[in-house]
CSV table of C-alpha atoms and ligand atoms in Angstrom, one decimal:
chain,number,residue,atom,x,y,z
I,71,MET,CA,0.0,0.0,0.0
I,72,ASN,CA,1.3,3.4,-0.9
I,73,ALA,CA,1.6,5.8,1.9
I,74,LYS,CA,-0.7,8.8,1.4
I,75,GLN,CA,1.1,11.8,2.8
I,76,GLN,CA,-1.3,14.7,3.6
I,77,TRP,CA,-1.8,17.6,5.9
I,78,LEU,CA,-4.4,17.2,8.6
I,79,VAL,CA,-6.1,20.4,9.5
I,80,CYS,CA,-8.1,20.6,12.7
I,81,PHE,CA,-10.4,23.4,14.0
I,82,ASP,CA,-12.2,24.1,17.2
I,83,THR,CA,-14.4,27.0,18.3
I,84,ASP,CA,-13.0,28.8,21.4
I,85,HIS,CA,-15.2,29.1,24.5
I,86,ILE,CA,-18.5,28.3,22.9
I,87,LYS,CA,-20.3,28.2,26.3
I,88,GLN,CA,-18.8,31.4,27.4
I,89,TYR,CA,-20.2,33.0,24.2
I,90,LEU,CA,-23.7,31.4,24.6
I,91,PHE,CA,-24.0,32.3,28.3
I,92,ALA,CA,-22.6,35.8,28.2
I,93,THR,CA,-26.2,36.8,28.6
I,94,ASN,CA,-29.2,35.9,30.7
I,95,ARG,CA,-31.7,36.4,27.9
I,96,LEU,CA,-33.1,33.3,26.3
I,97,LYS,CA,-33.6,35.0,23.0
I,98,GLU,CA,-29.9,36.0,22.8
I,99,ILE,CA,-28.8,32.6,23.9
I,100,ARG,CA,-31.0,31.1,21.1
I,101,GLY,CA,-29.6,33.6,18.6
I,102,GLY,CA,-26.1,32.7,19.5
I,103,SER,CA,-26.8,29.1,19.3
I,104,ALA,CA,-28.6,29.5,15.9
I,105,LEU,CA,-25.6,31.5,14.6
I,106,LEU,CA,-23.1,28.9,15.6
I,107,SER,CA,-25.1,26.0,14.1
I,108,SER,CA,-25.6,27.8,10.8
I,109,LEU,CA,-21.8,28.6,10.7
I,110,ASP,CA,-21.3,24.9,11.3
I,111,GLN,CA,-23.5,23.9,8.4
I,112,GLN,CA,-21.9,26.4,6.0
I,113,ARG,CA,-18.4,25.3,7.0
I,114,LYS,CA,-19.3,21.6,6.4
I,115,LYS,CA,-20.8,22.4,2.9
I,116,GLU,CA,-17.8,24.6,2.0
I,117,PHE,CA,-15.2,22.0,3.0
I,118,GLU,CA,-17.1,19.2,1.3
I,119,SER,CA,-17.3,21.0,-2.0
I,120,ARG,CA,-13.7,22.1,-1.8
I,121,TYR,CA,-11.9,18.9,-0.7
I,122,GLY,CA,-14.4,16.2,-1.4
I,123,GLU,CA,-16.4,14.3,1.2
I,124,GLN,CA,-13.8,11.6,1.6
I,125,ASN,CA,-11.3,14.1,2.9
I,126,ILE,CA,-13.6,15.5,5.7
I,127,VAL,CA,-12.8,13.5,8.8
I,128,TYR,CA,-15.6,15.3,10.6
I,129,SER,CA,-17.2,18.7,10.6
I,130,ALA,CA,-19.8,19.6,13.3
I,131,GLY,CA,-20.3,21.1,16.7
I,132,GLY,CA,-17.9,24.0,16.2
I,133,GLY,CA,-15.1,21.8,15.1
I,134,ALA,CA,-13.7,20.1,12.0
I,135,ALA,CA,-10.9,18.0,10.7
I,136,VAL,CA,-9.9,18.0,7.0
I,137,LEU,CA,-7.2,16.4,4.9
I,138,VAL,CA,-5.6,18.7,2.4
I,139,SER,CA,-2.6,18.0,0.0
I,140,THR,CA,-0.1,20.8,0.7
I,141,GLU,CA,1.2,22.7,3.6
I,142,GLN,CA,0.3,26.0,1.9
I,143,GLU,CA,-3.3,24.9,1.5
I,144,ALA,CA,-3.4,24.0,5.2
I,145,ARG,CA,-2.1,27.5,6.2
I,146,ASP,CA,-4.5,29.3,3.9
I,147,LEU,CA,-7.5,27.3,5.0
I,148,ILE,CA,-6.7,28.2,8.7
I,149,ALA,CA,-6.3,31.9,7.9
I,150,GLU,CA,-9.4,32.0,5.9
I,151,THR,CA,-11.6,30.1,8.4
I,152,GLU,CA,-10.4,32.0,11.4
I,153,ARG,CA,-11.0,35.3,9.6
I,154,ASP,CA,-14.5,34.5,8.3
I,155,PHE,CA,-15.7,33.0,11.6
I,156,HIS,CA,-14.6,36.0,13.7
I,157,ALA,CA,-16.3,38.4,11.2
I,158,ALA,CA,-19.6,36.5,11.7
I,159,THR,CA,-19.6,36.2,15.5
I,160,ILE,CA,-17.5,39.2,16.4
I,161,THR,CA,-16.6,38.0,19.9
I,162,VAL,CA,-15.9,34.3,19.3
I,163,SER,CA,-12.9,32.9,17.5
I,164,ILE,CA,-12.1,29.5,16.0
I,165,THR,CA,-8.6,28.1,16.1
I,166,GLY,CA,-7.0,25.9,13.5
I,167,ALA,CA,-3.8,23.9,13.6
I,168,TYR,CA,-2.2,21.3,11.2
I,169,VAL,CA,0.2,18.4,11.2
I,170,ARG,CA,1.7,16.3,8.5
I,171,ALA,CA,-0.3,13.0,8.5
I,172,ASP,CA,-0.4,9.7,6.7
I,173,ALA,CA,-4.0,8.9,6.2
I,174,LEU,CA,-3.2,5.3,5.3
I,175,SER,CA,-0.9,4.6,8.2
I,176,GLY,CA,-3.5,2.5,10.0
I,177,THR,CA,-3.0,4.6,13.1
I,178,PHE,CA,-5.2,7.5,12.2
I,179,GLY,CA,-6.4,8.0,15.7
I,180,ALA,CA,-2.8,8.7,16.9
I,181,GLU,CA,-2.4,11.3,14.1
I,182,MET,CA,-5.6,12.9,15.3
I,183,THR,CA,-4.3,13.0,18.8
I,184,ARG,CA,-1.1,14.7,17.6
I,185,ALA,CA,-3.2,17.3,15.7
I,186,SER,CA,-5.4,17.9,18.8
I,187,ARG,CA,-2.3,18.5,20.8
I,188,GLU,CA,-1.2,21.1,18.3
I,189,LEU,CA,-4.6,22.6,18.3
I,190,ARG,CA,-4.6,22.9,22.1
I,191,ARG,CA,-1.2,24.6,21.9
I,192,ALA,CA,-2.5,27.1,19.4
I,193,LYS,CA,-5.6,27.8,21.5
I,194,THR,CA,-3.5,28.5,24.6
I,195,ALA,CA,-1.2,30.9,22.7
I,196,LYS,CA,-4.2,32.7,21.3
I,197,ALA,CA,-5.9,33.0,24.7
I,198,GLU,CA,-2.8,34.8,26.1
I,199,LEU,CA,-3.1,37.4,23.3
I,200,SER,CA,-6.8,38.1,23.4
I,201,ILE,CA,-7.1,39.8,26.8
I,202,LEU,CA,-7.6,43.4,25.6
I,203,PRO,CA,-8.1,46.1,28.2
I,204,ILE,CA,-11.3,48.1,27.8
I,205,GLU,CA,-11.1,51.8,28.0
I,206,PRO,CA,-12.8,53.0,31.2
I,207,TYR,CA,-14.8,55.7,29.5
I,208,LEU,CA,-16.5,53.3,27.1
I,209,ARG,CA,-20.1,52.4,27.8
I,210,LEU,CA,-20.4,48.6,28.3
I,211,CYS,CA,-22.9,46.4,26.6
I,212,SER,CA,-26.0,46.3,28.8
I,213,SER,CA,-26.5,42.6,28.0
I,214,CYS,CA,-23.1,40.9,28.5
I,215,GLY,CA,-21.3,43.7,30.3
I,216,GLN,CA,-18.1,42.6,28.7
I,217,HIS,CA,-17.7,44.5,25.5
I,218,PRO,CA,-18.1,48.2,24.5
I,219,ALA,CA,-21.7,49.0,23.5
I,220,VAL,CA,-21.8,50.2,19.9
I,221,GLN,CA,-25.5,50.1,18.9
I,222,GLN,CA,-28.9,50.5,20.4
I,223,ALA,CA,-31.2,47.5,20.2
I,224,ASP,CA,-34.0,48.0,17.7
I,225,ASP,CA,-36.5,46.0,19.7
I,226,GLY,CA,-37.7,49.0,21.7
I,227,SER,CA,-35.9,48.0,24.8
I,228,GLY,CA,-33.6,51.0,24.7
I,229,ASP,CA,-30.6,48.7,25.5
I,230,TRP,CA,-27.2,49.6,24.3
I,231,LEU,CA,-25.5,46.5,23.0
I,232,CYS,CA,-22.1,45.4,21.8
I,233,GLN,CA,-22.0,44.2,18.3
I,234,ALA,CA,-22.0,40.5,19.3
I,235,CYS,CA,-25.1,40.8,21.5
I,236,TYR,CA,-26.8,43.0,18.9
I,237,LYS,CA,-26.4,40.2,16.4
I,238,LYS,CA,-27.5,37.5,18.8
I,239,ARG,CA,-30.6,39.4,19.7
I,240,LYS,CA,-31.5,40.0,16.1
I,241,LEU,CA,-31.2,36.3,15.5
I,242,GLY,CA,-33.3,35.4,18.6
I,243,GLY,CA,-36.3,34.8,16.4
I,244,ALA,CA,-34.4,32.3,14.4
I,245,LYS,CA,-35.2,28.9,15.5
I,246,GLY,CA,-32.0,26.9,15.2
I,247,PHE,CA,-32.2,23.5,16.7
I,248,PHE,CA,-35.9,23.9,17.3
I,249,ALA,CA,-36.7,24.2,13.6
I,250,GLU,CA,-34.7,21.0,13.0
I,251,PHE,CA,-36.6,19.3,15.8
I,252,VAL,CA,-40.0,20.4,14.4
I,253,GLU,CA,-39.1,19.0,11.0
I,254,TRP,CA,-38.0,15.7,12.5
I,255,ALA,CA,-40.8,15.3,15.1
I,256,ASP,CA,-44.1,16.6,13.7
I,257,PRO,CA,-44.7,20.1,12.2
I,258,THR,CA,-48.4,19.8,12.9
I,259,ILE,CA,-47.9,19.5,16.7
I,260,TRP,CA,-44.9,21.9,17.1
I,261,THR,CA,-44.9,25.1,15.1
I,262,GLY,CA,-42.9,28.3,15.2
I,263,ASP,CA,-45.7,29.7,17.3
I,264,THR,CA,-45.1,27.2,20.1
I,265,LEU,CA,-41.5,28.4,20.6
I,266,PRO,CA,-41.3,29.9,24.1
I,267,LYS,CA,-40.5,33.6,24.3
I,268,ASP,CA,-38.4,33.4,27.5
I,269,LEU,CA,-37.9,31.3,30.5
I,270,ASP,CA,-40.9,32.7,32.3
I,271,HIS,CA,-42.9,31.3,29.4
I,272,ILE,CA,-41.6,27.8,30.0
I,273,GLY,CA,-42.2,28.3,33.8
I,274,LEU,CA,-45.8,29.3,33.0
I,275,VAL,CA,-46.7,25.8,31.8
I,276,SER,CA,-44.5,24.0,34.3
I,277,SER,CA,-45.4,22.2,37.5
I,278,PRO,CA,-44.8,23.6,40.1
I,279,PRO,CA,-45.5,26.8,38.2
I,280,GLY,CA,-42.6,29.1,37.7
I,281,TYR,CA,-39.9,26.4,37.8
I,282,VAL,CA,-37.7,25.1,35.0
I,283,GLY,CA,-35.1,22.4,34.7
I,284,PHE,CA,-31.6,23.0,33.2
I,285,ILE,CA,-30.1,19.8,31.8
I,286,ALA,CA,-26.4,19.2,30.9
I,287,LEU,CA,-25.4,15.8,29.5
I,288,ASP,CA,-22.1,14.6,28.2
I,289,GLY,CA,-20.7,11.3,26.9
I,290,ASN,CA,-18.2,9.5,29.1
I,291,HIS,CA,-14.5,9.4,28.1
I,292,ILE,CA,-14.9,9.2,24.4
I,293,GLY,CA,-11.6,10.9,23.6
I,294,ASP,CA,-9.7,7.7,24.5
I,295,LEU,CA,-11.6,5.7,22.0
I,296,LEU,CA,-10.9,8.2,19.2
I,297,SER,CA,-7.2,7.9,19.7
I,298,GLU,CA,-7.5,4.1,19.1
I,299,MET,CA,-9.1,4.6,15.7
I,300,LYS,CA,-7.3,3.0,12.8
I,301,THR,CA,-8.6,4.6,9.7
I,302,VAL,CA,-10.0,7.9,8.5
I,303,GLU,CA,-13.2,6.1,7.5
I,304,GLY,CA,-13.6,4.6,10.9
I,305,TYR,CA,-13.1,8.0,12.6
I,306,HIS,CA,-15.6,9.5,10.2
I,307,GLU,CA,-18.2,6.8,10.9
I,308,PHE,CA,-17.7,7.0,14.6
I,309,SER,CA,-18.1,10.7,14.9
I,310,THR,CA,-21.1,11.0,12.5
I,311,GLY,CA,-22.7,8.1,14.4
I,312,LEU,CA,-22.1,9.8,17.7
I,313,TRP,CA,-23.6,13.0,16.4
I,314,SER,CA,-26.8,11.5,15.0
I,315,LEU,CA,-27.3,9.3,18.0
I,316,THR,CA,-27.1,12.2,20.5
I,317,LYS,CA,-29.4,14.3,18.4
I,318,GLU,CA,-31.9,11.5,17.8
I,319,GLN,CA,-32.1,10.6,21.4
I,320,THR,CA,-32.6,14.2,22.4
I,321,PHE,CA,-35.3,14.7,19.9
I,322,THR,CA,-37.0,11.4,20.8
I,323,ALA,CA,-37.1,12.4,24.5
I,324,LEU,CA,-38.5,15.8,23.7
I,325,LYS,CA,-41.1,14.4,21.3
I,326,LYS,CA,-42.3,12.2,24.1
I,327,HIS,CA,-42.1,14.6,27.0
I,328,GLY,CA,-42.2,18.0,25.3
I,329,ARG,CA,-45.6,18.2,23.7
I,330,PRO,CA,-46.9,21.8,23.7
I,331,ARG,CA,-49.0,22.8,26.8
I,332,ASN,CA,-51.4,25.7,26.3
I,333,GLY,CA,-49.7,26.3,22.9
I,334,ILE,CA,-46.1,26.5,24.4
I,335,ALA,CA,-43.4,24.0,23.8
I,336,PRO,CA,-42.1,23.4,27.3
I,337,PHE,CA,-38.4,23.3,26.4
I,338,GLU,CA,-35.5,25.0,24.7
I,339,ILE,CA,-32.7,23.2,22.9
I,340,ILE,CA,-29.6,25.3,23.6
I,341,LEU,CA,-26.9,23.0,22.2
I,342,ILE,CA,-26.5,19.6,20.7
I,343,GLY,CA,-22.9,18.9,19.8
I,344,GLY,CA,-21.2,15.6,19.4
I,345,ASP,CA,-21.9,13.9,22.7
I,346,ASP,CA,-22.9,17.1,24.5
I,347,VAL,CA,-26.4,18.3,25.2
I,348,LEU,CA,-27.7,21.5,26.9
I,349,LEU,CA,-31.5,21.9,27.4
I,350,ILE,CA,-34.0,23.8,29.4
I,351,THR,CA,-37.4,22.2,30.1
I,352,ALA,CA,-40.4,22.5,32.3
I,353,ALA,CA,-39.4,21.5,35.8
I,354,ASP,CA,-41.7,18.5,35.9
I,355,THR,CA,-40.1,16.8,32.9
I,356,ALA,CA,-36.4,17.6,33.4
I,357,ILE,CA,-35.5,14.4,35.2
I,358,GLU,CA,-37.5,12.2,32.8
I,359,VAL,CA,-36.0,13.9,29.7
I,360,ALA,CA,-32.4,13.6,31.1
I,361,LEU,CA,-33.0,9.9,31.9
I,362,ALA,CA,-34.5,9.1,28.5
I,363,ILE,CA,-31.6,10.7,26.6
I,364,ALA,CA,-28.9,9.0,28.7
I,365,ALA,CA,-30.6,5.7,28.6
I,366,GLY,CA,-31.3,5.8,24.8
I,367,PHE,CA,-27.7,6.9,24.1
I,368,GLU,CA,-26.4,3.9,26.1
I,369,GLN,CA,-28.8,1.5,24.5
I,370,HIS,CA,-28.2,2.4,20.9
I,371,SER,CA,-24.5,3.2,21.1
I,372,PRO,CA,-23.2,-0.3,20.2
I,373,ASP,CA,-25.1,-0.4,16.9
I,374,GLN,CA,-25.0,3.2,15.9
I,375,VAL,CA,-21.5,4.3,17.0
I,376,LEU,CA,-19.2,1.4,18.1
I,377,LYS,CA,-19.9,-1.0,15.3
I,378,PRO,CA,-19.7,1.6,12.5
I,379,GLY,CA,-16.5,2.9,14.0
I,380,GLY,CA,-15.1,-0.7,14.1
I,381,LEU,CA,-14.8,-0.5,17.9
I,382,GLU,CA,-17.2,-3.1,19.1
I,383,GLY,CA,-14.4,-5.1,20.6
I,384,GLU,CA,-13.1,-2.1,22.5
I,385,ARG,CA,-16.1,-1.3,24.6
I,386,GLU,CA,-19.5,-2.8,25.2
I,387,LYS,CA,-21.4,0.5,25.1
I,388,LEU,CA,-21.0,4.2,25.6
I,389,THR,CA,-22.5,6.0,28.6
I,390,MET,CA,-23.5,9.5,29.6
I,391,ALA,CA,-23.2,11.6,32.7
I,392,GLY,CA,-25.7,14.3,33.4
I,393,GLY,CA,-26.6,17.2,35.7
I,394,VAL,CA,-30.1,18.6,36.3
I,395,VAL,CA,-30.8,21.9,38.0
I,396,LEU,CA,-34.3,22.6,39.1
I,397,ALA,CA,-34.7,26.3,39.8
I,398,HIS,CA,-37.1,29.2,39.5
I,399,ALA,CA,-37.3,30.7,36.0
I,400,ASP,CA,-35.9,34.0,37.3
I,401,PHE,CA,-32.7,32.3,38.4
I,402,PRO,CA,-29.9,33.5,36.1
I,403,ILE,CA,-29.4,31.1,33.2
I,404,PRO,CA,-25.5,31.4,33.3
I,405,ALA,CA,-25.6,30.3,36.9
I,406,MET,CA,-27.9,27.4,36.1
I,407,HIS,CA,-25.5,26.3,33.4
I,408,ALA,CA,-22.5,26.5,35.8
I,409,LEU,CA,-24.3,24.5,38.4
I,410,ALA,CA,-25.5,21.9,35.9
I,411,GLU,CA,-21.9,21.4,34.8
I,412,ASP,CA,-20.8,20.8,38.4
I,413,LEU,CA,-23.5,18.3,38.8
I,414,GLN,CA,-22.4,16.6,35.6
I,415,LYS,CA,-18.9,16.3,36.9
I,416,SER,CA,-20.2,14.7,40.1
I,417,ALA,CA,-22.2,12.2,38.0
I,418,LYS,CA,-19.0,11.5,35.9
I,419,ARG,CA,-17.1,10.6,39.1
I,420,LEU,CA,-19.8,7.9,39.8
I,421,CYS,CA,-19.6,6.7,36.2
I,422,ALA,CA,-15.8,6.3,36.6
I,423,GLU,CA,-16.3,4.4,39.9
I,424,GLN,CA,-18.6,2.0,38.0
I,425,GLY,CA,-16.0,1.5,35.3
I,426,TYR,CA,-18.2,3.4,32.8
I,427,GLN,CA,-20.6,0.5,32.6
I,428,THR,CA,-23.6,2.8,33.4
I,429,GLY,CA,-24.6,6.4,33.0
I,430,ALA,CA,-25.4,8.5,36.0
I,431,ILE,CA,-27.3,11.7,36.8
I,432,ASP,CA,-27.0,14.2,39.7
I,433,PHE,CA,-29.6,16.8,40.4
I,434,GLN,CA,-30.1,19.8,42.6
I,435,VAL,CA,-33.1,21.8,43.6
I,436,VAL,CA,-32.2,25.5,44.0
I,437,SER,CA,-34.5,27.6,46.2
I,438,GLY,CA,-32.3,30.5,47.4
I,439,SER,CA,-29.7,32.4,45.6
I,440,ASP,CA,-26.8,30.1,46.4
I,441,THR,CA,-25.0,28.8,43.3
I,442,ASP,CA,-22.1,26.9,44.9
I,443,LEU,CA,-22.8,23.1,44.9
I,444,ASP,CA,-20.8,22.4,48.0
I,445,THR,CA,-22.6,25.2,49.9
I,446,LEU,CA,-26.0,23.9,48.7
I,447,ARG,CA,-25.2,20.5,49.9
I,448,GLU,CA,-23.5,21.2,53.1
I,449,ALA,CA,-24.7,18.9,55.9
I,450,ILE,CA,-27.3,17.4,53.7
I,451,PRO,CA,-27.2,13.6,54.1
I,452,HIS,CA,-28.2,12.8,50.5
I,453,HIS,CA,-27.7,9.8,48.2
I,454,ARG,CA,-26.8,11.6,44.9
I,455,PRO,CA,-25.5,11.1,42.3
I,456,TYR,CA,-27.6,8.2,41.0
I,457,THR,CA,-26.9,5.6,38.4
I,458,LEU,CA,-29.7,5.6,35.7
I,459,ALA,CA,-31.2,2.4,37.1
I,460,GLN,CA,-31.3,3.8,40.7
I,461,LEU,CA,-32.7,7.1,39.6
I,462,ARG,CA,-35.5,5.3,37.7
I,463,LYS,CA,-36.2,3.4,40.9
I,464,LEU,CA,-36.3,6.7,42.9
I,465,LEU,CA,-38.8,8.1,40.4
I,466,LYS,CA,-40.9,5.0,40.7
I,467,HIS,CA,-41.2,5.4,44.4
I,468,VAL,CA,-42.0,9.1,44.2
I,469,ARG,CA,-44.9,8.1,41.8
I,470,GLN,CA,-46.1,5.3,43.9
I,471,LEU,CA,-46.2,7.4,47.1
I,472,LYS,CA,-47.9,10.3,45.2
I,473,ALA,CA,-50.5,7.9,43.8
I,474,ALA,CA,-51.2,6.7,47.3
I,475,ASP,CA,-51.6,10.4,48.3
I,476,LEU,CA,-48.9,10.4,50.9
I,477,PRO,CA,-49.2,14.0,52.1
I,478,MET,CA,-46.2,16.3,51.7
I,479,SER,CA,-46.5,17.3,55.3
I,480,GLN,CA,-45.6,13.8,56.6
I,481,LEU,CA,-42.6,13.7,54.2
I,482,GLN,CA,-41.6,17.2,55.4
I,483,ALA,CA,-41.6,16.1,59.0
I,484,MET,CA,-39.2,13.3,58.3
I,485,TYR,CA,-37.1,15.5,56.1
I,486,GLN,CA,-36.7,18.2,58.7
I,487,ALA,CA,-35.6,15.6,61.2
I,488,LEU,CA,-32.7,14.6,58.9
I,489,PHE,CA,-31.0,17.7,59.9
I,490,GLU,CA,-31.5,17.2,63.7
I,491,GLY,CA,-29.1,14.4,64.2
I,492,GLU,CA,-29.1,10.6,63.7
I,493,VAL,CA,-31.5,9.6,66.4
I,494,ASN,CA,-34.1,12.4,65.8
I,495,ALA,CA,-34.2,11.4,62.2
I,496,GLN,CA,-34.8,7.8,63.1
I,497,LEU,CA,-37.5,8.8,65.6
I,498,ALA,CA,-39.3,10.8,63.0
I,499,SER,CA,-39.2,8.1,60.3
I,500,ILE,CA,-40.3,5.4,62.8
I,501,ALA,CA,-43.1,7.6,64.0
I,502,THR,CA,-44.4,8.2,60.4
I,503,LEU,CA,-44.2,4.5,59.6
I,504,GLY,CA,-46.0,3.7,62.9
I,505,TYR,CA,-48.7,6.2,62.1
I,506,LEU,CA,-49.3,4.9,58.6
I,507,GLY,CA,-49.2,1.3,59.9
I,508,ARG,CA,-52.1,1.9,62.2
I,509,SER,CA,-54.3,2.9,59.3
I,510,THR,CA,-56.7,0.2,58.0
I,511,ASP,CA,-55.4,0.8,54.5
I,512,LYS,CA,-51.8,-0.3,54.6
I,513,THR,CA,-50.8,1.0,51.1
I,514,ARG,CA,-48.9,4.1,52.2
I,515,TYR,CA,-47.1,2.1,55.0
I,516,ASP,CA,-46.1,-0.6,52.5
I,517,ARG,CA,-44.9,1.9,49.9
I,518,LEU,CA,-42.9,4.0,52.3
I,519,LYS,CA,-41.3,0.8,53.7
I,520,ALA,CA,-40.6,-0.5,50.2
I,521,PHE,CA,-38.9,2.8,49.4
I,522,PHE,CA,-36.6,2.6,52.5
I,523,ALA,CA,-35.8,-1.1,51.8
I,524,GLU,CA,-34.9,-0.3,48.2
I,525,PHE,CA,-32.4,2.3,49.3
I,526,GLY,CA,-30.3,0.3,51.7
I,527,VAL,CA,-32.3,0.5,54.9
I,528,LYS,CA,-32.0,-2.8,56.9
I,529,PHE,CA,-34.9,-2.9,59.3
I,530,ASP,CA,-33.3,-5.4,61.5
I,531,GLY,CA,-30.1,-3.4,62.0
I,532,GLN,CA,-30.0,0.3,61.2
I,533,LEU,CA,-33.3,2.0,61.5
I,534,PRO,CA,-34.7,4.2,58.7
I,535,PRO,CA,-34.0,6.6,57.2
I,536,TRP,CA,-30.3,5.7,57.2
I,537,ASP,CA,-28.8,3.7,54.4
I,538,ASP,CA,-26.5,1.0,55.7
I,539,GLU,CA,-24.5,0.1,52.6
I,540,LEU,CA,-23.9,3.5,51.1
I,541,GLY,CA,-23.3,5.0,54.5
I,542,LYS,CA,-20.5,2.5,55.2
I,543,ARG,CA,-18.9,3.2,51.8
I,544,ARG,CA,-19.0,6.9,52.2
I,545,GLY,CA,-18.1,6.8,55.9
I,546,GLN,CA,-21.0,9.1,56.8
I,547,ARG,CA,-24.8,9.0,57.3
I,548,THR,CA,-26.7,9.0,54.0
I,549,SER,CA,-30.3,8.7,53.1
I,550,ALA,CA,-32.3,8.7,49.9
I,551,LEU,CA,-35.1,10.3,51.8
I,552,THR,CA,-33.6,13.7,51.2
I,553,ASP,CA,-33.6,13.1,47.4
I,554,LEU,CA,-37.1,11.7,47.4
I,555,VAL,CA,-38.6,14.7,49.3
I,556,GLU,CA,-36.7,17.2,47.2
I,557,LEU,CA,-37.8,15.6,43.9
I,558,TYR,CA,-41.4,15.1,45.1
I,559,PRO,CA,-42.9,18.3,43.8
I,560,PHE,CA,-41.1,18.0,40.5
I,561,VAL,CA,-42.5,14.5,39.5
I,562,SER,CA,-46.0,14.0,38.3
I,563,ALA,CA,-47.8,11.0,39.6
I,564,LYS,CA,-48.5,9.8,36.1
I,565,GLY,CA,-46.1,9.5,33.2
I,566,GLY,CA,-42.7,7.9,33.2
I,567,THR,CA,-40.5,6.0,30.9
I,568,GLU,CA,-41.9,2.6,31.5
P,1037,ZN,ZN1,-22.6,42.3,24.7
């Protein structure tokens, strides 16, 4: 076989999330997201027509890898792409880097790893250059507060905006991922008119009213697999498969759980990129949607990603880690995003402990203005994060207890006692069980007891609500009761994935 010497050019957009969440306005976030995704599509088309489809390793999600024949071509392509991208977004940049590569070496993954290393180096060098001081007499953009304001918004708000935010807000009516979803799902059920105007709009059709869920999901350690890839074709198949799987599972979950309520689609797709998903939904569907996406991704990954990439021997399946924030619609979106990413990291640690054999989700209900996860959880004896199977069980118990009309006040009494020491917590749980047990109808008693038993309470040893097994492993008192009570208002008695 003849060696095929070529130049491998890689691109990656810098700080996508910083760009999207520079603002707290849903419309601007949507505009930014729509702009990035249309630039993605243009780039893909342009690269394909110029270099031929067989030379595009991948092109999506703000990144791309292309094979070109000369070093000059590689340099020109980078210069041109960086210039055009910056002109379109104003505040975001894309970075390119290239390496000499042998596409037929049989170790293409290693060549990609080399190129990624080059790319990281170029990105770091650029970041050091891009911190420009802002003159103190300049008026700052009233949306992002980061760049000089240059234009007044033409939406009657009177806001003075920087050029980037002006563009985002103008594009806020563009539908981006939503339009793609509508086309895919059913244009007779979801229409342009069902697109929510802002977060309050989603909160309006949510239960409890006024609350929304922010979901962040991400595939687990996929980079390692990519470096194992032998051929360009394999790499291409793997990344396209990964893309369409993530999108398909997100759309499937939203089709099922995101039907319009009072004419409003109760969700916003902020970003779907590679194995990365960011969504906002009505609070009562957030956990279900996150679970459905992560479970579907796991289930279909062998056929849709591993096999086409020639990696079925490497790993049995791919898994996802997710974070879900449940907060009032007026909680700042950038803060929701930051918290959701922290929760996702916490879920990832559990996935790693489980050898990546299962996905996991962590969640947090936010009621005050605290945004630091450690502060929010201080002294709370919880069970989180959950593997997908455990979370599904937790939801099942919430539903069963709700269906049996277990009053929130009785749960609340047990919940309060969790913070009053080990013995008080036990007394409260035993008192509630005792009270329910004296009733002629034993349904509530049975269901509460079944919940405790499912989450590690051994009635012959440790008394509820404390979890024997997990408590031992963590070296501290833990109880799933906290999680059950906190989720209770956000799960409807009906519905569910089963
Ligand atoms: Zn701005």
